[in-house]
């Protein structure tokens, strides 16, 4: 068994949306405002640019510019994890190498989809990727409709690859996967949740260490704080206040991106709500429900999460 101990990070890591200006260029001024707001609300770190940041719609130079900018904005104030997920392996490597040269704290990557759940090819692929020399490798266990990576494979990766200390679970169902992974690694693998935010209280009960969310950072922080001081009832009460937003945004990733960008425009953080080539349109009914939820969140602003 590896002598690795759990990576120390408990709380909220923000998976940043990527803002664009009217000409569809990166809007780095809006990035600055977003980072400032999230830090003020209690974010401990940032992941950029991941699926919530429209990673597959960004050119390599844009990805690197975002990573550099967020690292400079947060140096000494928060962790930064660079997302190296790509359909092009040379791009994965380029992002990882640039992130490490720029002082990022770790790299997140998804396994190549063409490898499926084949144990030996995946072990070999991750061993090779980790040779880049990153201090921390976060594996994104992403399967929108299924179980994702086999638990025995995750355990073996954890034992064999020194840098692999964190797993971001985004599977269906997420809860049993959290428990199975934590048990298989004797609680030494840091586990975070992402897309299954609707089950946050269950996730905390099961031993999840962090959430990677896009917005409502103060509310997520408040839930963690209440739970960690033993006030599960308060944590549950805070969580239920944001459930209407989660129920709406978690219909589809693109609905989430559309909604939160509109929320950030409403709050003067983003200049536009532009999204690049979404698969799911944000139609008139979405707009109406979204405006209602933005008003609802405005009304919550005066409450203490």
Short mmCIF file of C-alpha atoms in Angstrom, two decimals:
data_model
loop_
_atom_site.label_atom_id
_atom_site.label_comp_id
_atom_site.label_asym_id
_atom_site.label_seq_id
_atom_site.Cartn_x
_atom_site.Cartn_y
_atom_site.Cartn_z
CA UNK A 1 0.00 0.00 0.00
CA UNK A 2 1.20 3.52 -0.82
CA UNK A 3 2.21 5.76 2.08
CA UNK A 4 0.37 8.72 0.59
CA UNK A 5 -1.81 10.79 2.87
CA UNK A 6 -4.92 12.71 1.87
CA UNK A 7 -4.42 15.99 0.02
CA UNK A 8 -5.46 18.79 2.37
CA UNK A 9 -8.25 20.78 0.74
CA UNK A 10 -11.74 21.10 2.16
CA UNK A 11 -14.27 23.52 0.77
CA UNK A 12 -15.13 25.19 -2.51
CA UNK A 13 -13.09 25.15 -5.72
CA UNK A 14 -14.70 27.24 -8.46
CA UNK A 15 -14.88 25.82 -11.98
CA UNK A 16 -14.85 29.14 -13.77
CA UNK A 17 -17.17 30.08 -16.60
CA UNK A 18 -15.28 31.68 -19.49
CA UNK A 19 -16.54 35.20 -20.35
CA UNK A 20 -16.44 36.53 -23.92
CA UNK A 21 -16.84 40.08 -25.18
CA UNK A 22 -19.18 41.25 -27.96
CA UNK A 23 -16.59 40.21 -30.57
CA UNK A 24 -16.34 36.70 -29.08
CA UNK A 25 -12.84 37.30 -27.67
CA UNK A 26 -11.81 36.32 -24.16
CA UNK A 27 -12.89 38.97 -21.69
CA UNK A 28 -10.06 38.97 -19.15
CA UNK A 29 -11.44 42.00 -17.31
CA UNK A 30 -14.58 39.98 -16.54
CA UNK A 31 -12.37 37.11 -15.42
CA UNK A 32 -10.74 39.47 -12.92
CA UNK A 33 -14.12 40.55 -11.54
CA UNK A 34 -15.30 36.93 -11.28
CA UNK A 35 -12.16 35.80 -9.45
CA UNK A 36 -12.44 38.74 -7.05
CA UNK A 37 -16.08 37.93 -6.23
CA UNK A 38 -15.46 34.22 -5.74
CA UNK A 39 -12.50 34.92 -3.45
CA UNK A 40 -14.58 37.32 -1.38
CA UNK A 41 -17.27 34.62 -1.08
CA UNK A 42 -14.82 32.03 0.20
CA UNK A 43 -13.37 30.11 -2.76
CA UNK A 44 -10.20 28.20 -1.87
CA UNK A 45 -9.21 27.48 -5.44
CA UNK A 46 -10.06 27.69 -9.13
CA UNK A 47 -10.28 25.16 -11.94
CA UNK A 48 -9.89 26.62 -15.43
CA UNK A 49 -10.96 26.12 -18.15
CA UNK A 50 -13.05 22.97 -17.66
CA UNK A 51 -16.43 21.93 -19.10
CA UNK A 52 -18.19 24.83 -17.35
CA UNK A 53 -15.58 27.05 -19.03
CA UNK A 54 -16.43 25.69 -22.52
CA UNK A 55 -13.00 24.11 -22.73
CA UNK A 56 -13.63 22.36 -26.05
CA UNK A 57 -14.61 25.65 -27.69
CA UNK A 58 -11.35 27.39 -26.76
CA UNK A 59 -8.21 27.57 -28.85
CA UNK A 60 -4.99 26.44 -27.20
CA UNK A 61 -3.67 29.99 -26.91
CA UNK A 62 -6.91 31.05 -25.22
CA UNK A 63 -6.69 28.21 -22.72
CA UNK A 64 -3.14 29.14 -21.84
CA UNK A 65 -4.02 32.83 -21.53
CA UNK A 66 -6.83 32.02 -19.11
CA UNK A 67 -4.64 29.78 -16.98
CA UNK A 68 -1.85 32.37 -16.82
CA UNK A 69 -4.27 35.16 -15.98
CA UNK A 70 -6.07 33.28 -13.20
CA UNK A 71 -2.73 32.17 -11.74
CA UNK A 72 -1.45 35.75 -11.62
CA UNK A 73 -4.70 37.05 -10.13
CA UNK A 74 -4.71 34.49 -7.33
CA UNK A 75 -1.05 33.99 -6.50
CA UNK A 76 -0.74 33.67 -2.75
CA UNK A 77 -4.51 33.81 -2.28
CA UNK A 78 -5.91 30.61 -3.80
CA UNK A 79 -4.98 27.36 -5.49
CA UNK A 80 -5.19 27.07 -9.28
CA UNK A 81 -5.76 23.79 -11.09
CA UNK A 82 -5.38 23.77 -14.87
CA UNK A 83 -7.71 21.62 -16.93
CA UNK A 84 -5.72 19.68 -19.54
CA UNK A 85 -8.71 17.80 -20.93
CA UNK A 86 -8.68 17.73 -24.72
CA UNK A 87 -9.41 15.48 -27.68
CA UNK A 88 -5.83 16.13 -28.85
CA UNK A 89 -3.06 14.55 -26.79
CA UNK A 90 -0.46 17.10 -27.83
CA UNK A 91 -2.78 19.80 -26.47
CA UNK A 92 -3.19 17.94 -23.17
CA UNK A 93 0.58 17.87 -22.79
CA UNK A 94 1.01 21.50 -23.86
CA UNK A 95 -1.56 22.71 -21.32
CA UNK A 96 -0.07 20.63 -18.51
CA UNK A 97 3.49 21.76 -19.22
CA UNK A 98 2.54 25.44 -19.52
CA UNK A 99 0.47 25.27 -16.32
CA UNK A 100 3.34 23.79 -14.37
CA UNK A 101 5.80 26.33 -15.74
CA UNK A 102 3.37 29.06 -14.69
CA UNK A 103 3.18 27.83 -11.12
CA UNK A 104 -0.22 26.13 -11.07
CA UNK A 105 -0.84 23.84 -8.12
CA UNK A 106 -2.03 20.88 -10.14
CA UNK A 107 -3.47 19.57 -13.38
CA UNK A 108 -6.87 17.98 -14.01
CA UNK A 109 -7.38 15.62 -16.92
CA UNK A 110 -9.99 13.15 -18.12
CA UNK A 111 -8.94 9.74 -19.42
CA UNK A 112 -9.00 9.52 -23.22
CA UNK A 113 -12.51 8.30 -24.11
CA UNK A 114 -11.22 5.89 -26.73
CA UNK A 115 -9.56 3.82 -23.99
CA UNK A 116 -12.90 3.13 -22.33
CA UNK A 117 -12.42 1.15 -19.10
CA UNK A 118 -9.52 -0.96 -20.38
CA UNK A 119 -7.27 -1.37 -17.37
CA UNK A 120 -3.79 -1.80 -18.86
CA UNK A 121 -4.05 0.96 -21.51
CA UNK A 122 -5.41 3.40 -18.90
CA UNK A 123 -2.69 2.56 -16.38
CA UNK A 124 -0.05 3.06 -19.05
CA UNK A 125 -1.61 6.30 -20.28
CA UNK A 126 -1.82 7.89 -16.84
CA UNK A 127 1.71 6.76 -15.90
CA UNK A 128 3.02 8.40 -19.06
CA UNK A 129 1.00 11.60 -18.55
CA UNK A 130 2.22 11.92 -14.95
CA UNK A 131 5.83 11.85 -16.15
CA UNK A 132 5.36 15.49 -17.13
CA UNK A 133 6.23 16.09 -13.48
CA UNK A 134 3.13 17.70 -12.00
CA UNK A 135 2.98 18.04 -8.20
CA UNK A 136 -0.71 17.07 -8.20
CA UNK A 137 -2.77 15.12 -10.72
CA UNK A 138 -6.56 15.35 -10.47
CA UNK A 139 -8.40 12.74 -12.49
CA UNK A 140 -11.87 13.71 -13.66
CA UNK A 141 -14.06 10.63 -13.45
CA UNK A 142 -16.73 11.89 -15.84
CA UNK A 143 -19.61 9.82 -17.13
CA UNK A 144 -22.82 11.82 -17.65
CA UNK A 145 -25.00 8.70 -17.58
CA UNK A 146 -22.98 5.92 -15.96
CA UNK A 147 -20.52 4.60 -13.39
CA UNK A 148 -17.32 5.95 -14.95
CA UNK A 149 -13.94 4.42 -14.12
CA UNK A 150 -13.89 1.11 -12.30
CA UNK A 151 -13.10 1.49 -8.60
CA UNK A 152 -10.32 -1.12 -8.69
CA UNK A 153 -8.65 0.84 -11.49
CA UNK A 154 -8.87 4.08 -9.48
CA UNK A 155 -7.33 2.31 -6.48
CA UNK A 156 -4.51 0.94 -8.62
CA UNK A 157 -3.84 4.35 -10.18
CA UNK A 158 -3.73 5.86 -6.69
CA UNK A 159 -1.21 3.25 -5.53
CA UNK A 160 1.01 3.47 -8.62
CA UNK A 161 1.06 7.19 -9.49
CA UNK A 162 2.51 9.41 -6.79
CA UNK A 163 1.03 12.63 -8.19
CA UNK A 164 -2.53 11.24 -8.33
CA UNK A 165 -4.06 12.37 -5.05
CA UNK A 166 -7.44 13.84 -6.07
CA UNK A 167 -10.46 12.49 -7.93
CA UNK A 168 -13.33 14.60 -9.22
CA UNK A 169 -16.38 12.35 -9.42
CA UNK A 170 -19.07 13.25 -11.97
CA UNK A 171 -20.96 10.02 -12.52
CA UNK A 172 -24.50 8.71 -12.18
CA UNK A 173 -25.10 7.71 -9.47
CA UNK A 174 -22.41 9.75 -7.71
CA UNK A 175 -23.16 8.80 -4.10
CA UNK A 176 -22.26 5.09 -4.18
CA UNK A 177 -19.20 5.96 -6.29
CA UNK A 178 -17.96 8.38 -3.60
CA UNK A 179 -18.32 5.70 -0.93
CA UNK A 180 -16.74 2.95 -3.00
CA UNK A 181 -13.69 5.05 -3.90
CA UNK A 182 -13.18 6.31 -0.34
CA UNK A 183 -13.41 2.75 1.01
CA UNK A 184 -11.07 1.32 -1.66
CA UNK A 185 -8.37 3.89 -0.88
CA UNK A 186 -8.83 3.78 2.92
CA UNK A 187 -9.91 7.41 2.88
CA UNK A 188 -6.54 8.61 1.55
CA UNK A 189 -7.72 9.75 -1.88
CA UNK A 190 -9.15 13.27 -1.89
CA UNK A 191 -12.62 13.14 -3.47
CA UNK A 192 -14.56 16.12 -4.82
CA UNK A 193 -17.99 16.37 -6.38
CA UNK A 194 -19.06 18.41 -9.36
CA UNK A 195 -22.15 17.84 -11.45
CA UNK A 196 -23.99 15.93 -8.68
CA UNK A 197 -24.33 19.09 -6.58
CA UNK A 198 -28.02 18.32 -5.98
CA UNK A 199 -26.83 15.60 -3.59
CA UNK A 200 -24.41 17.79 -1.64
CA UNK A 201 -25.62 16.87 1.86
CA UNK A 202 -25.47 13.19 0.96
CA UNK A 203 -21.97 13.79 -0.46
CA UNK A 204 -20.80 15.35 2.81
CA UNK A 205 -22.33 12.50 4.78
CA UNK A 206 -20.41 10.06 2.59
CA UNK A 207 -17.08 11.86 3.20
CA UNK A 208 -16.58 14.06 0.14
CA UNK A 209 -13.89 16.69 0.72
CA UNK A 210 -14.69 19.48 -1.76
CA UNK A 211 -17.16 20.69 -4.34
CA UNK A 212 -16.23 22.18 -7.70
CA UNK A 213 -19.04 24.61 -8.43
CA UNK A 214 -19.54 27.54 -10.80
CA UNK A 215 -21.54 30.08 -8.77
CA UNK A 216 -23.24 30.62 -5.40
CA UNK A 217 -19.84 30.25 -3.76
CA UNK A 218 -20.89 31.91 -0.49
CA UNK A 219 -23.75 29.43 -0.12
CA UNK A 220 -21.53 26.42 -0.73
CA UNK A 221 -18.99 27.80 1.75
CA UNK A 222 -21.76 28.32 4.31
CA UNK A 223 -22.96 24.75 3.88
CA UNK A 224 -19.44 23.44 4.49
CA UNK A 225 -18.94 25.64 7.54
CA UNK A 226 -22.23 24.61 9.14
CA UNK A 227 -21.64 20.93 8.43
CA UNK A 228 -18.07 21.00 9.75
CA UNK A 229 -19.08 22.57 13.04
CA UNK A 230 -21.62 19.79 13.51
CA UNK A 231 -24.72 21.77 12.57
CA UNK A 232 -26.07 19.45 9.87
CA UNK A 233 -29.56 20.96 10.20
CA UNK A 234 -28.19 24.42 9.34
CA UNK A 235 -26.20 22.98 6.45
CA UNK A 236 -29.32 21.25 5.15
CA UNK A 237 -31.36 24.46 5.49
CA UNK A 238 -28.78 26.47 3.52
CA UNK A 239 -28.58 23.76 0.88
CA UNK A 240 -32.34 23.69 0.37
CA UNK A 241 -32.31 27.40 -0.43
CA UNK A 242 -30.15 26.85 -3.51
CA UNK A 243 -31.89 23.66 -4.66
CA UNK A 244 -34.33 25.47 -7.01
CA UNK A 245 -31.35 26.87 -8.91
CA UNK A 246 -29.61 23.50 -9.04
CA UNK A 247 -32.78 21.79 -10.27
CA UNK A 248 -33.01 24.25 -13.16
CA UNK A 249 -29.35 24.48 -14.13
CA UNK A 250 -28.66 20.75 -13.95
CA UNK A 251 -31.00 19.92 -16.80
CA UNK A 252 -27.98 20.18 -19.10
CA UNK A 253 -24.47 21.62 -18.91
CA UNK A 254 -25.32 24.26 -21.52
CA UNK A 255 -28.35 25.44 -19.52
CA UNK A 256 -26.04 25.86 -16.55
CA UNK A 257 -23.56 27.90 -18.61
CA UNK A 258 -26.32 30.10 -20.10
CA UNK A 259 -27.94 30.74 -16.73
CA UNK A 260 -24.86 31.54 -14.71
CA UNK A 261 -23.51 33.84 -17.40
CA UNK A 262 -26.80 35.76 -17.30
CA UNK A 263 -26.57 35.88 -13.50
CA UNK A 264 -23.04 37.28 -13.74
CA UNK A 265 -24.14 39.91 -16.29
CA UNK A 266 -27.01 40.87 -13.97
CA UNK A 267 -24.52 41.32 -11.13
CA UNK A 268 -22.07 43.39 -13.17
CA UNK A 269 -19.38 40.69 -13.25
CA UNK A 270 -19.55 39.66 -16.93
CA UNK A 271 -20.12 42.13 -19.76
CA UNK A 272 -21.97 39.64 -21.97
CA UNK A 273 -23.65 36.24 -21.61
CA UNK A 274 -22.15 34.97 -24.87
CA UNK A 275 -21.51 31.23 -25.11
CA UNK A 276 -19.66 29.46 -27.91
CA UNK A 277 -21.58 26.95 -30.01
CA UNK A 278 -23.76 25.43 -27.27
CA UNK A 279 -25.53 22.19 -28.14
CA UNK A 280 -28.57 23.15 -26.08
CA UNK A 281 -30.33 26.42 -26.89
CA UNK A 282 -31.56 28.68 -24.10
CA UNK A 283 -35.09 29.32 -25.34
CA UNK A 284 -37.81 31.75 -24.27
CA UNK A 285 -39.08 29.44 -21.51
CA UNK A 286 -35.56 29.06 -20.14
CA UNK A 287 -35.16 32.83 -20.21
CA UNK A 288 -38.37 33.33 -18.26
CA UNK A 289 -37.55 30.70 -15.61
CA UNK A 290 -33.99 31.97 -15.45
CA UNK A 291 -35.08 35.54 -14.76
CA UNK A 292 -37.34 34.29 -11.97
CA UNK A 293 -34.44 32.41 -10.40
CA UNK A 294 -32.15 35.42 -10.65
CA UNK A 295 -34.74 37.43 -8.76
CA UNK A 296 -34.96 34.60 -6.25
CA UNK A 297 -31.17 34.66 -5.73
CA UNK A 298 -31.27 38.45 -5.35
CA UNK A 299 -33.80 37.99 -2.56
CA UNK A 300 -31.47 35.52 -0.84
CA UNK A 301 -28.61 38.03 -0.87
CA UNK A 302 -29.73 39.59 2.41
CA UNK A 303 -29.68 36.23 4.19
CA UNK A 304 -26.65 34.73 5.89
CA UNK A 305 -25.63 31.43 4.23
#
